[in-house]
Amino acid sequence: MSEMLLEIRNATKTYKQRGTKGDQDVIALQNFNLSIPKSPASIITIAGESGSGKTTLAQLVLGFTHLTSGQIIFDGQDISSADAAQMKDYRRQVQAVFQDPFGVYNPFYRVEHVFSSIINNFKLATSKDAKRALIEQALNIVGLRGEDVLRKYPHQLSGGQRQRIMMARAYMINPKLIVADEPVSMVDASLRASILDVMIRLKEEIGISFLYITHDLSTAYQIGDQIYILYQGTIAEKGNTIHVIDEPKHPYVQLLVDSVPVPDPNIKWEGEIVLPPEEEMRTSVHAGCRFYPRCPKRMDRCLVSQPPLYKIDEIDHQASCFLYDQNEVATTAQKV
Ligand code: ADP
Ligand code: MG
C-alpha cells in the first residue's frame, strides 16, 4: 500500500492551438510534481493567474484529459494503466466541484433529484427512510436543511447554496479527494468564508483532502495547508501557505503578494497584475525562465535555462529562481 494518496510526477500537458503562423503547441503544464499523503487529510491550494494551467491540472487529475508525458498515481496505481474497475473506483474516490455548478444541474429537476440519482447510481441506500437520512446528513455537514432546499429548482438557489449542495453531493460518495476548481469565485464575497469553512470541516471531520484551485491569494491564506503558485504552467514557488504568502521568495510571487492586502478577504487579487502580451513566451522552445520578460530582478543567465526549484527551508518551501542558487536544489522531480 502506498503512503501517498496522489502523486503527480513530471506532468506535462501541451495543447495544439491554431495561430496565424499555423498550429502551435501551447504548454499548459510543464514538469509539474505534487504529492498528497493519505493522512492527515490536507488542503493543497493551486494558485495562479488566468491561463497559468490550473484548470488543466484539475482536468488531468479528474481523468477528463490525458497527460502528454509524466504520471498521475493514485494510491500506488498509475491511472493511465488502470483497468475499467480501477478507473470506476478512481472516479468515485476523486470528486469534482466546479466554479459554476449550474452546469451540472438539470434545470428541470428539483434539487432532491441530484441526491436521489447519486444514491441510486452508487447504491448508497435502498429504503426511503435510509435515503432521506443520508440526504439530511450530507446537507447537515454543509450547513443546509432539506426543507429549505430539496423541493427547489436550481435557479431558486443562491450561488452559495448551489456550491454547498455540490459539496454535499461529493461528500455523499465518500471520496478521498475533492478537486475544487475556483469553487468560490462566483459566490458573493460575504458567503465565501462559509464555503471555505465547509471544506475545512470535510477535511478535519471526515478526512477528505482537497485540491483547491483559485486565482485569489486571500482565500488561499484562509484555508490552505500547502500552496503551489503556478506561472505559465510551471511552479514558481511552493510550500506552507502562510510561509509562502508571508515571506514570498520568487519575484513573481513577491509582486503578487504586494498587490493584495492579504488579511482582508474582501479584496481580490485578480486584475492587479497585467497579463503579459507574450503568449509566444510559453509556446516558443526557448530554455529560459518564463517570468523573464516581467521580472524586476532578471539576470542574463535567466534566459539560458529554466531555474530548478531551490530549497528555501528544510521542510517544503521552494522557489524556482536563480536568486537562490546558493541553496540546495529540491529533489521533487522524481526519477521514474
Ligand atoms: P487556468 O485555469 O489557470 O486559467 P488553463 O489550464 O485553463 O488555465 O489554461 C492554460 C493554458 O492552456 C492557456 O494558455 C490555455 O489557452 C491553454 N488551454 C487550456 N485548455 C485548452 C484546450 N482545450 N485547447 C487548447 N488550449 C488550451
Ligand atoms: Mg481555470
mmCIF file of C-alpha atoms and ligand atoms in Angstrom:
data_model
loop_
_atom_site.group_PDB
_atom_site.id
_atom_site.type_symbol
_atom_site.label_atom_id
_atom_site.label_comp_id
_atom_site.label_asym_id
_atom_site.label_seq_id
_atom_site.Cartn_x
_atom_site.Cartn_y
_atom_site.Cartn_z
ATOM 1 C CA MET A 1 0.000 0.000 0.000
ATOM 2 C CA SER A 2 1.242 3.404 -0.920
ATOM 3 C CA GLU A 3 1.637 6.079 1.761
ATOM 4 C CA MET A 4 0.603 8.617 -0.825
ATOM 5 C CA LEU A 5 -2.946 9.319 -1.882
ATOM 6 C CA LEU A 6 -1.967 11.199 -5.025
ATOM 7 C CA GLU A 7 1.377 11.647 -6.742
ATOM 8 C CA ILE A 8 1.818 13.716 -9.849
ATOM 9 C CA ARG A 9 5.211 13.148 -11.432
ATOM 10 C CA ASN A 10 6.788 15.305 -14.116
ATOM 11 C CA ALA A 11 3.386 16.046 -15.553
ATOM 12 C CA THR A 12 3.416 17.898 -18.868
ATOM 13 C CA LYS A 13 0.377 18.782 -20.955
ATOM 14 C CA THR A 14 0.563 20.520 -24.296
ATOM 15 C CA TYR A 15 -2.355 21.602 -26.449
ATOM 16 C CA LYS A 16 -2.344 22.306 -30.159
ATOM 17 C CA GLN A 17 -3.603 25.787 -30.903
ATOM 18 C CA ARG A 18 -4.310 27.385 -34.242
ATOM 19 C CA GLY A 19 -2.321 30.533 -34.737
ATOM 20 C CA THR A 20 -1.675 32.972 -37.531
ATOM 21 C CA LYS A 21 1.597 31.169 -38.197
ATOM 22 C CA GLY A 22 -0.005 27.721 -38.261
ATOM 23 C CA ASP A 23 -0.566 25.230 -35.442
ATOM 24 C CA GLN A 24 1.456 25.738 -32.308
ATOM 25 C CA ASP A 25 1.994 23.674 -29.198
ATOM 26 C CA VAL A 26 0.929 25.531 -26.066
ATOM 27 C CA ILE A 27 2.487 24.217 -22.897
ATOM 28 C CA ALA A 28 -0.336 24.333 -20.364
ATOM 29 C CA LEU A 29 1.584 22.463 -17.658
ATOM 30 C CA GLN A 30 5.277 21.610 -17.573
ATOM 31 C CA ASN A 31 7.150 19.093 -15.406
ATOM 32 C CA PHE A 32 4.715 19.505 -12.574
ATOM 33 C CA ASN A 33 5.223 17.496 -9.386
ATOM 34 C CA LEU A 34 2.905 17.228 -6.409
ATOM 35 C CA SER A 35 2.128 14.672 -3.750
ATOM 36 C CA ILE A 36 -0.647 14.403 -1.187
ATOM 37 C CA PRO A 37 -0.170 11.938 1.676
ATOM 38 C CA LYS A 38 -3.015 9.644 2.741
ATOM 39 C CA SER A 39 -3.030 11.127 6.178
ATOM 40 C CA PRO A 40 -3.512 13.570 7.627
ATOM 41 C CA ALA A 41 -6.003 14.946 5.110
ATOM 42 C CA SER A 42 -4.864 18.278 3.719
ATOM 43 C CA ILE A 43 -5.938 21.165 1.552
ATOM 44 C CA ILE A 44 -3.476 21.881 -1.229
ATOM 45 C CA THR A 45 -4.016 25.191 -2.973
ATOM 46 C CA ILE A 46 -3.074 25.662 -6.611
ATOM 47 C CA ALA A 47 -2.934 29.401 -7.266
ATOM 48 C CA GLY A 48 -2.078 31.411 -10.323
ATOM 49 C CA GLU A 49 -3.494 33.967 -12.668
ATOM 50 C CA SER A 50 -5.723 33.148 -15.609
ATOM 51 C CA GLY A 51 -4.022 30.867 -18.126
ATOM 52 C CA SER A 52 -1.413 29.550 -15.690
ATOM 53 C CA GLY A 53 -2.596 25.945 -16.094
ATOM 54 C CA LYS A 54 -4.839 25.440 -13.053
ATOM 55 C CA THR A 55 -7.859 24.018 -14.848
ATOM 56 C CA THR A 56 -5.607 21.835 -16.977
ATOM 57 C CA LEU A 57 -4.235 20.318 -13.779
ATOM 58 C CA ALA A 58 -7.773 19.762 -12.423
ATOM 59 C CA GLN A 59 -8.912 18.116 -15.662
ATOM 60 C CA LEU A 60 -5.866 15.842 -15.667
ATOM 61 C CA VAL A 61 -6.443 14.726 -12.079
ATOM 62 C CA LEU A 62 -10.137 14.137 -12.779
ATOM 63 C CA GLY A 63 -9.223 11.998 -15.764
ATOM 64 C CA PHE A 64 -11.065 14.278 -18.219
ATOM 65 C CA THR A 65 -7.933 14.759 -20.279
ATOM 66 C CA HIS A 66 -4.649 12.901 -20.646
ATOM 67 C CA LEU A 67 -1.063 13.801 -19.942
ATOM 68 C CA THR A 68 1.337 14.458 -22.792
ATOM 69 C CA SER A 69 4.062 12.991 -20.577
ATOM 70 C CA GLY A 70 4.526 12.116 -16.922
ATOM 71 C CA GLN A 71 2.407 10.149 -14.485
ATOM 72 C CA ILE A 72 -0.556 10.519 -12.148
ATOM 73 C CA ILE A 73 -0.515 7.883 -9.444
ATOM 74 C CA PHE A 74 -3.454 7.351 -7.106
ATOM 75 C CA ASP A 75 -2.969 5.047 -4.142
ATOM 76 C CA GLY A 76 0.010 3.453 -5.869
ATOM 77 C CA GLN A 77 -1.784 2.920 -9.192
ATOM 78 C CA ASP A 78 -0.813 4.785 -12.360
ATOM 79 C CA ILE A 79 -4.205 5.930 -13.641
ATOM 80 C CA SER A 80 -3.105 5.713 -17.266
ATOM 81 C CA SER A 81 -2.790 1.933 -16.899
ATOM 82 C CA ALA A 82 -5.819 1.378 -14.647
ATOM 83 C CA ASP A 83 -8.368 -1.192 -15.829
ATOM 84 C CA ALA A 84 -12.077 -0.411 -16.034
ATOM 85 C CA ALA A 85 -12.843 -1.494 -12.467
ATOM 86 C CA GLN A 86 -9.930 0.507 -11.054
ATOM 87 C CA MET A 87 -10.980 3.520 -13.083
ATOM 88 C CA LYS A 88 -14.534 3.251 -11.781
ATOM 89 C CA ASP A 89 -13.214 3.173 -8.236
ATOM 90 C CA TYR A 90 -10.947 6.145 -9.001
ATOM 91 C CA ARG A 91 -13.882 8.141 -10.307
ATOM 92 C CA ARG A 92 -15.682 7.504 -7.036
ATOM 93 C CA GLN A 93 -12.730 8.393 -4.830
ATOM 94 C CA VAL A 94 -11.904 11.628 -6.640
ATOM 95 C CA GLN A 95 -14.841 14.024 -6.870
ATOM 96 C CA ALA A 96 -15.157 17.415 -8.521
ATOM 97 C CA VAL A 97 -16.661 20.734 -7.511
ATOM 98 C CA PHE A 98 -16.606 23.377 -10.224
ATOM 99 C CA GLN A 99 -16.755 27.133 -10.384
ATOM 100 C CA ASP A 100 -20.242 27.203 -11.845
ATOM 101 C CA PRO A 101 -22.226 24.257 -10.568
ATOM 102 C CA PHE A 102 -25.232 25.318 -12.673
ATOM 103 C CA GLY A 103 -23.744 23.255 -15.451
ATOM 104 C CA VAL A 104 -24.160 20.021 -13.519
ATOM 105 C CA TYR A 105 -27.776 20.635 -12.541
ATOM 106 C CA ASN A 106 -30.603 19.743 -14.828
ATOM 107 C CA PRO A 107 -32.776 22.884 -14.649
ATOM 108 C CA PHE A 108 -35.994 20.841 -14.889
ATOM 109 C CA TYR A 109 -35.354 18.702 -11.820
ATOM 110 C CA ARG A 110 -35.694 19.694 -8.213
ATOM 111 C CA VAL A 111 -32.592 19.589 -6.025
ATOM 112 C CA GLU A 112 -33.648 16.312 -4.415
ATOM 113 C CA HIS A 113 -33.074 14.674 -7.788
ATOM 114 C CA VAL A 114 -29.327 15.440 -7.523
ATOM 115 C CA PHE A 115 -29.214 13.346 -4.375
ATOM 116 C CA SER A 116 -31.591 10.568 -5.343
ATOM 117 C CA SER A 117 -29.703 9.914 -8.575
ATOM 118 C CA ILE A 118 -26.414 9.706 -6.664
ATOM 119 C CA ILE A 119 -27.939 7.321 -4.128
ATOM 120 C CA ASN A 120 -29.307 5.123 -6.889
ATOM 121 C CA ASN A 121 -26.188 5.209 -9.063
ATOM 122 C CA PHE A 122 -23.892 4.301 -6.213
ATOM 123 C CA LYS A 123 -26.450 2.103 -4.394
ATOM 124 C CA LEU A 124 -25.895 4.034 -1.183
ATOM 125 C CA ALA A 125 -29.282 3.155 0.401
ATOM 126 C CA THR A 126 -32.462 1.294 -0.523
ATOM 127 C CA SER A 127 -35.300 2.196 1.842
ATOM 128 C CA LYS A 128 -36.955 5.574 1.632
ATOM 129 C CA ASP A 129 -36.104 6.362 5.245
ATOM 130 C CA ALA A 130 -32.436 5.436 4.798
ATOM 131 C CA LYS A 131 -32.232 7.637 1.694
ATOM 132 C CA ARG A 132 -33.814 10.549 3.493
ATOM 133 C CA ALA A 133 -31.445 10.146 6.455
ATOM 134 C CA LEU A 134 -28.432 10.064 4.157
ATOM 135 C CA ILE A 135 -29.502 13.228 2.370
ATOM 136 C CA GLU A 136 -30.181 15.076 5.640
ATOM 137 C CA GLN A 137 -26.801 14.057 6.991
ATOM 138 C CA ALA A 138 -24.994 15.254 3.860
ATOM 139 C CA LEU A 139 -26.870 18.559 3.899
ATOM 140 C CA ASN A 140 -26.175 18.951 7.584
ATOM 141 C CA ILE A 141 -22.414 18.685 7.039
ATOM 142 C CA VAL A 142 -22.553 21.653 4.656
ATOM 143 C CA GLY A 143 -24.881 23.682 6.871
ATOM 144 C CA LEU A 144 -28.153 23.251 4.920
ATOM 145 C CA ARG A 145 -31.537 21.767 5.794
ATOM 146 C CA GLY A 146 -33.556 19.550 3.493
ATOM 147 C CA GLU A 147 -36.746 21.523 3.980
ATOM 148 C CA ASP A 148 -35.004 24.675 2.724
ATOM 149 C CA VAL A 149 -33.564 23.321 -0.487
ATOM 150 C CA LEU A 150 -34.748 19.893 -1.617
ATOM 151 C CA ARG A 151 -38.015 20.965 -3.222
ATOM 152 C CA LYS A 152 -36.410 23.874 -5.049
ATOM 153 C CA TYR A 153 -35.228 24.127 -8.616
ATOM 154 C CA PRO A 154 -31.579 25.073 -9.249
ATOM 155 C CA HIS A 155 -32.381 28.644 -10.291
ATOM 156 C CA GLN A 156 -34.172 29.217 -6.985
ATOM 157 C CA LEU A 157 -30.964 28.690 -5.023
ATOM 158 C CA SER A 158 -28.248 31.202 -4.230
ATOM 159 C CA GLY A 159 -24.752 30.644 -5.615
ATOM 160 C CA GLY A 160 -23.603 29.759 -2.106
ATOM 161 C CA GLN A 161 -26.382 27.165 -1.704
ATOM 162 C CA ARG A 162 -25.560 25.615 -5.075
ATOM 163 C CA GLN A 163 -21.916 25.212 -4.078
ATOM 164 C CA ARG A 164 -22.841 23.728 -0.702
ATOM 165 C CA ILE A 165 -25.092 21.211 -2.420
ATOM 166 C CA MET A 166 -22.240 20.254 -4.725
ATOM 167 C CA MET A 167 -20.029 19.737 -1.674
ATOM 168 C CA ALA A 168 -22.774 17.641 -0.016
ATOM 169 C CA ARG A 169 -23.171 15.584 -3.168
ATOM 170 C CA ALA A 170 -19.416 14.969 -3.357
ATOM 171 C CA TYR A 171 -19.284 14.077 0.352
ATOM 172 C CA MET A 172 -22.065 11.527 -0.047
ATOM 173 C CA ILE A 173 -19.989 9.484 -2.480
ATOM 174 C CA ASN A 174 -17.355 9.131 0.238
ATOM 175 C CA PRO A 175 -14.333 10.330 -1.755
ATOM 176 C CA LYS A 176 -10.735 10.628 -0.589
ATOM 177 C CA LEU A 177 -10.073 13.735 -2.646
ATOM 178 C CA ILE A 178 -12.183 16.626 -3.916
ATOM 179 C CA VAL A 179 -10.858 18.705 -6.797
ATOM 180 C CA ALA A 180 -12.452 22.133 -6.387
ATOM 181 C CA ASP A 181 -11.770 24.420 -9.362
ATOM 182 C CA GLU A 182 -12.489 28.024 -8.310
ATOM 183 C CA PRO A 183 -15.437 26.937 -6.126
ATOM 184 C CA VAL A 184 -15.979 30.364 -4.568
ATOM 185 C CA SER A 185 -15.132 32.734 -7.378
ATOM 186 C CA MET A 186 -18.784 33.097 -8.432
ATOM 187 C CA VAL A 187 -20.064 33.271 -4.868
ATOM 188 C CA ASP A 188 -20.692 36.599 -3.097
ATOM 189 C CA ALA A 189 -17.658 37.703 -1.123
ATOM 190 C CA SER A 190 -19.735 37.696 2.066
ATOM 191 C CA LEU A 191 -20.534 33.984 1.657
ATOM 192 C CA ARG A 192 -17.105 32.819 0.564
ATOM 193 C CA ALA A 193 -15.769 32.180 4.045
ATOM 194 C CA SER A 194 -18.692 29.902 4.885
ATOM 195 C CA ILE A 195 -17.934 27.662 1.899
ATOM 196 C CA LEU A 196 -14.266 27.580 2.791
ATOM 197 C CA ASP A 197 -15.410 26.517 6.273
ATOM 198 C CA VAL A 198 -17.294 23.591 4.742
ATOM 199 C CA MET A 199 -14.072 22.472 3.075
ATOM 200 C CA ILE A 200 -12.153 22.741 6.337
ATOM 201 C CA ARG A 201 -14.879 20.734 8.073
ATOM 202 C CA LEU A 202 -14.823 17.979 5.457
ATOM 203 C CA LYS A 203 -11.052 17.833 5.814
ATOM 204 C CA GLU A 204 -10.948 17.792 9.589
ATOM 205 C CA GLU A 205 -14.066 15.785 10.464
ATOM 206 C CA ILE A 206 -14.316 13.407 7.524
ATOM 207 C CA GLY A 207 -10.689 13.210 6.355
ATOM 208 C CA ILE A 208 -11.246 14.371 2.779
ATOM 209 C CA SER A 209 -8.272 16.078 1.090
ATOM 210 C CA PHE A 210 -8.733 18.920 -1.383
ATOM 211 C CA LEU A 211 -7.008 20.289 -4.414
ATOM 212 C CA TYR A 212 -8.271 23.831 -4.034
ATOM 213 C CA ILE A 213 -7.799 25.842 -7.212
ATOM 214 C CA THR A 214 -8.010 29.606 -7.072
ATOM 215 C CA HIS A 215 -6.781 32.824 -8.616
ATOM 216 C CA ASP A 216 -7.287 34.530 -5.279
ATOM 217 C CA LEU A 217 -4.476 34.513 -2.733
ATOM 218 C CA SER A 218 -6.595 35.782 0.140
ATOM 219 C CA THR A 219 -8.860 32.698 0.247
ATOM 220 C CA ALA A 220 -5.759 30.510 -0.045
ATOM 221 C CA TYR A 221 -4.362 32.252 3.009
ATOM 222 C CA GLN A 222 -7.507 31.421 4.971
ATOM 223 C CA ILE A 223 -7.686 27.796 4.033
ATOM 224 C CA GLY A 224 -4.633 26.130 2.672
ATOM 225 C CA ASP A 225 -2.099 23.858 4.255
ATOM 226 C CA GLN A 226 0.237 23.908 1.275
ATOM 227 C CA ILE A 227 0.276 26.184 -1.726
ATOM 228 C CA TYR A 228 1.669 25.832 -5.237
ATOM 229 C CA ILE A 229 1.892 29.054 -7.207
ATOM 230 C CA LEU A 230 1.878 28.473 -10.931
ATOM 231 C CA TYR A 231 3.301 30.786 -13.526
ATOM 232 C CA GLN A 232 2.656 29.799 -17.151
ATOM 233 C CA GLY A 233 2.384 26.120 -16.341
ATOM 234 C CA THR A 234 5.414 25.872 -14.075
ATOM 235 C CA ILE A 235 5.740 26.079 -10.294
ATOM 236 C CA ALA A 236 7.150 29.496 -9.338
ATOM 237 C CA GLU A 237 7.019 28.772 -5.624
ATOM 238 C CA LYS A 238 5.522 26.232 -3.253
ATOM 239 C CA GLY A 239 5.411 25.482 0.440
ATOM 240 C CA ASN A 240 3.440 26.076 3.591
ATOM 241 C CA THR A 241 0.773 28.630 2.644
ATOM 242 C CA ILE A 242 1.484 31.021 5.495
ATOM 243 C CA HIS A 243 5.253 30.921 4.902
ATOM 244 C CA VAL A 244 4.920 31.485 1.163
ATOM 245 C CA ILE A 245 2.465 34.375 1.458
ATOM 246 C CA ASP A 246 4.147 35.997 4.466
ATOM 247 C CA GLU A 247 7.642 35.685 3.004
ATOM 248 C CA PRO A 248 7.487 35.133 -0.730
ATOM 249 C CA LYS A 249 10.822 34.482 -2.417
ATOM 250 C CA HIS A 250 10.109 34.354 -6.140
ATOM 251 C CA PRO A 251 9.978 37.857 -7.704
ATOM 252 C CA TYR A 252 6.635 36.979 -9.324
ATOM 253 C CA VAL A 253 5.118 35.868 -6.043
ATOM 254 C CA GLN A 254 6.528 38.960 -4.335
ATOM 255 C CA LEU A 255 4.699 41.122 -6.879
ATOM 256 C CA LEU A 256 1.507 39.165 -6.371
ATOM 257 C CA VAL A 257 1.594 39.354 -2.629
ATOM 258 C CA ASP A 258 2.441 43.053 -2.663
ATOM 259 C CA SER A 259 -0.631 43.624 -4.798
ATOM 260 C CA VAL A 260 -3.052 42.222 -2.250
ATOM 261 C CA PRO A 261 -3.537 43.188 1.387
ATOM 262 C CA VAL A 262 -3.721 39.567 2.448
ATOM 263 C CA PRO A 263 -5.638 39.727 5.727
ATOM 264 C CA ASP A 264 -8.610 41.350 4.019
ATOM 265 C CA PRO A 265 -10.588 38.553 2.364
ATOM 266 C CA ASN A 266 -12.786 41.025 0.503
ATOM 267 C CA ILE A 267 -10.049 42.347 -1.683
ATOM 268 C CA LYS A 268 -9.373 40.249 -4.695
ATOM 269 C CA TRP A 269 -6.079 39.695 -6.315
ATOM 270 C CA GLU A 270 -7.347 39.410 -9.872
ATOM 271 C CA GLY A 271 -6.653 42.238 -12.229
ATOM 272 C CA GLU A 272 -3.865 43.667 -10.114
ATOM 273 C CA ILE A 273 -1.173 42.387 -12.413
ATOM 274 C CA VAL A 274 -1.326 42.933 -16.111
ATOM 275 C CA LEU A 275 -1.057 39.804 -18.197
ATOM 276 C CA PRO A 276 1.991 39.681 -20.437
ATOM 277 C CA PRO A 277 1.458 40.263 -24.125
ATOM 278 C CA GLU A 278 3.936 37.492 -24.881
ATOM 279 C CA GLU A 279 1.891 34.344 -25.165
ATOM 280 C CA GLU A 280 4.695 33.287 -27.510
ATOM 281 C CA MET A 281 6.899 33.110 -24.422
ATOM 282 C CA ARG A 282 5.154 29.870 -23.493
ATOM 283 C CA THR A 283 4.924 28.475 -26.970
ATOM 284 C CA SER A 284 8.473 29.152 -28.044
ATOM 285 C CA VAL A 285 11.004 26.499 -27.248
ATOM 286 C CA HIS A 286 13.471 28.854 -25.609
ATOM 287 C CA ALA A 287 15.015 27.479 -22.484
ATOM 288 C CA GLY A 288 14.857 30.374 -20.040
ATOM 289 C CA CYS A 289 12.704 31.434 -17.127
ATOM 290 C CA ARG A 290 9.135 32.173 -18.197
ATOM 291 C CA PHE A 291 8.946 35.199 -15.936
ATOM 292 C CA TYR A 292 11.992 36.874 -17.524
ATOM 293 C CA PRO A 293 10.060 39.498 -19.551
ATOM 294 C CA ARG A 294 8.307 40.814 -16.440
ATOM 295 C CA CYS A 295 10.958 40.190 -13.790
ATOM 296 C CA PRO A 296 12.380 43.190 -11.901
ATOM 297 C CA LYS A 297 15.377 41.092 -10.811
ATOM 298 C CA ARG A 298 16.225 39.329 -14.061
ATOM 299 C CA MET A 299 19.764 38.319 -14.870
ATOM 300 C CA ASP A 300 21.358 37.228 -18.138
ATOM 301 C CA ARG A 301 21.528 33.610 -17.055
ATOM 302 C CA CYS A 302 17.726 33.537 -16.695
ATOM 303 C CA LEU A 303 17.499 33.499 -20.487
ATOM 304 C CA VAL A 304 19.782 30.485 -20.780
ATOM 305 C CA SER A 305 17.968 27.897 -18.704
ATOM 306 C CA GLN A 306 14.861 27.499 -16.622
ATOM 307 C CA PRO A 307 15.723 27.658 -12.911
ATOM 308 C CA PRO A 308 15.094 24.498 -10.866
ATOM 309 C CA LEU A 309 13.219 24.611 -7.563
ATOM 310 C CA TYR A 310 15.685 25.654 -4.855
ATOM 311 C CA LYS A 311 15.061 24.844 -1.201
ATOM 312 C CA ILE A 312 14.156 27.850 0.898
ATOM 313 C CA ASP A 313 13.650 25.923 4.124
ATOM 314 C CA GLU A 314 14.214 22.346 5.194
ATOM 315 C CA ILE A 315 10.516 21.446 5.090
ATOM 316 C CA ASP A 316 8.805 22.226 1.811
ATOM 317 C CA HIS A 317 9.276 25.877 0.906
ATOM 318 C CA GLN A 318 10.864 26.038 -2.558
ATOM 319 C CA ALA A 319 11.251 28.685 -5.232
ATOM 320 C CA SER A 320 12.202 28.422 -8.880
ATOM 321 C CA CYS A 321 14.593 31.349 -9.172
ATOM 322 C CA PHE A 322 18.361 31.737 -9.631
ATOM 323 C CA LEU A 323 18.433 34.306 -6.820
ATOM 324 C CA TYR A 324 18.566 31.257 -4.539
ATOM 325 C CA ASP A 325 21.187 29.286 -6.441
ATOM 326 C CA GLN A 326 23.418 29.092 -3.381
ATOM 327 C CA ASN A 327 20.707 26.856 -1.866
ATOM 328 C CA GLU A 328 20.286 23.148 -2.461
ATOM 329 C CA VAL A 329 18.180 22.065 -5.439
ATOM 330 C CA ALA A 330 14.986 20.349 -4.290
ATOM 331 C CA THR A 331 14.591 16.803 -5.490
ATOM 332 C CA THR A 332 10.886 16.917 -6.208
ATOM 333 C CA ALA A 333 11.433 15.836 -9.785
ATOM 334 C CA GLN A 334 11.234 12.139 -9.133
ATOM 335 C CA LYS A 335 13.000 9.527 -11.139
ATOM 336 C CA VAL A 336 10.524 7.244 -12.803
HETATM 337 P P1 ADP B 1 -6.245 28.499 -15.862
HETATM 338 O O1 ADP B 1 -7.281 27.527 -15.387
HETATM 339 O O2 ADP B 1 -5.131 28.713 -14.883
HETATM 340 O O3 ADP B 1 -6.837 29.799 -16.312
HETATM 341 P P2 ADP B 1 -5.938 26.706 -18.151
HETATM 342 O O4 ADP B 1 -5.456 25.402 -17.640
HETATM 343 O O5 ADP B 1 -7.370 26.822 -18.483
HETATM 344 O O6 ADP B 1 -5.508 27.874 -17.149
HETATM 345 O O7 ADP B 1 -5.085 27.104 -19.473
HETATM 346 C C1 ADP B 1 -3.676 27.007 -19.535
HETATM 347 C C2 ADP B 1 -3.235 27.253 -20.972
HETATM 348 O O8 ADP B 1 -3.649 26.167 -21.794
HETATM 349 C C3 ADP B 1 -3.799 28.512 -21.604
HETATM 350 O O9 ADP B 1 -2.799 29.083 -22.431
HETATM 351 C C4 ADP B 1 -4.953 27.995 -22.426
HETATM 352 O O10 ADP B 1 -5.167 28.839 -23.535
HETATM 353 C C5 ADP B 1 -4.467 26.631 -22.863
HETATM 354 N N1 ADP B 1 -5.586 25.664 -22.998
HETATM 355 C C6 ADP B 1 -6.377 25.204 -21.996
HETATM 356 N N2 ADP B 1 -7.283 24.321 -22.467
HETATM 357 C C7 ADP B 1 -7.062 24.218 -23.812
HETATM 358 C C8 ADP B 1 -7.660 23.459 -24.863
HETATM 359 N N3 ADP B 1 -8.665 22.604 -24.645
HETATM 360 N N4 ADP B 1 -7.159 23.619 -26.126
HETATM 361 C C9 ADP B 1 -6.144 24.455 -26.372
HETATM 362 N N5 ADP B 1 -5.522 25.199 -25.420
HETATM 363 C C10 ADP B 1 -5.973 25.088 -24.142
HETATM 364 MG MG MG B 2 -9.322 27.776 -14.883
#
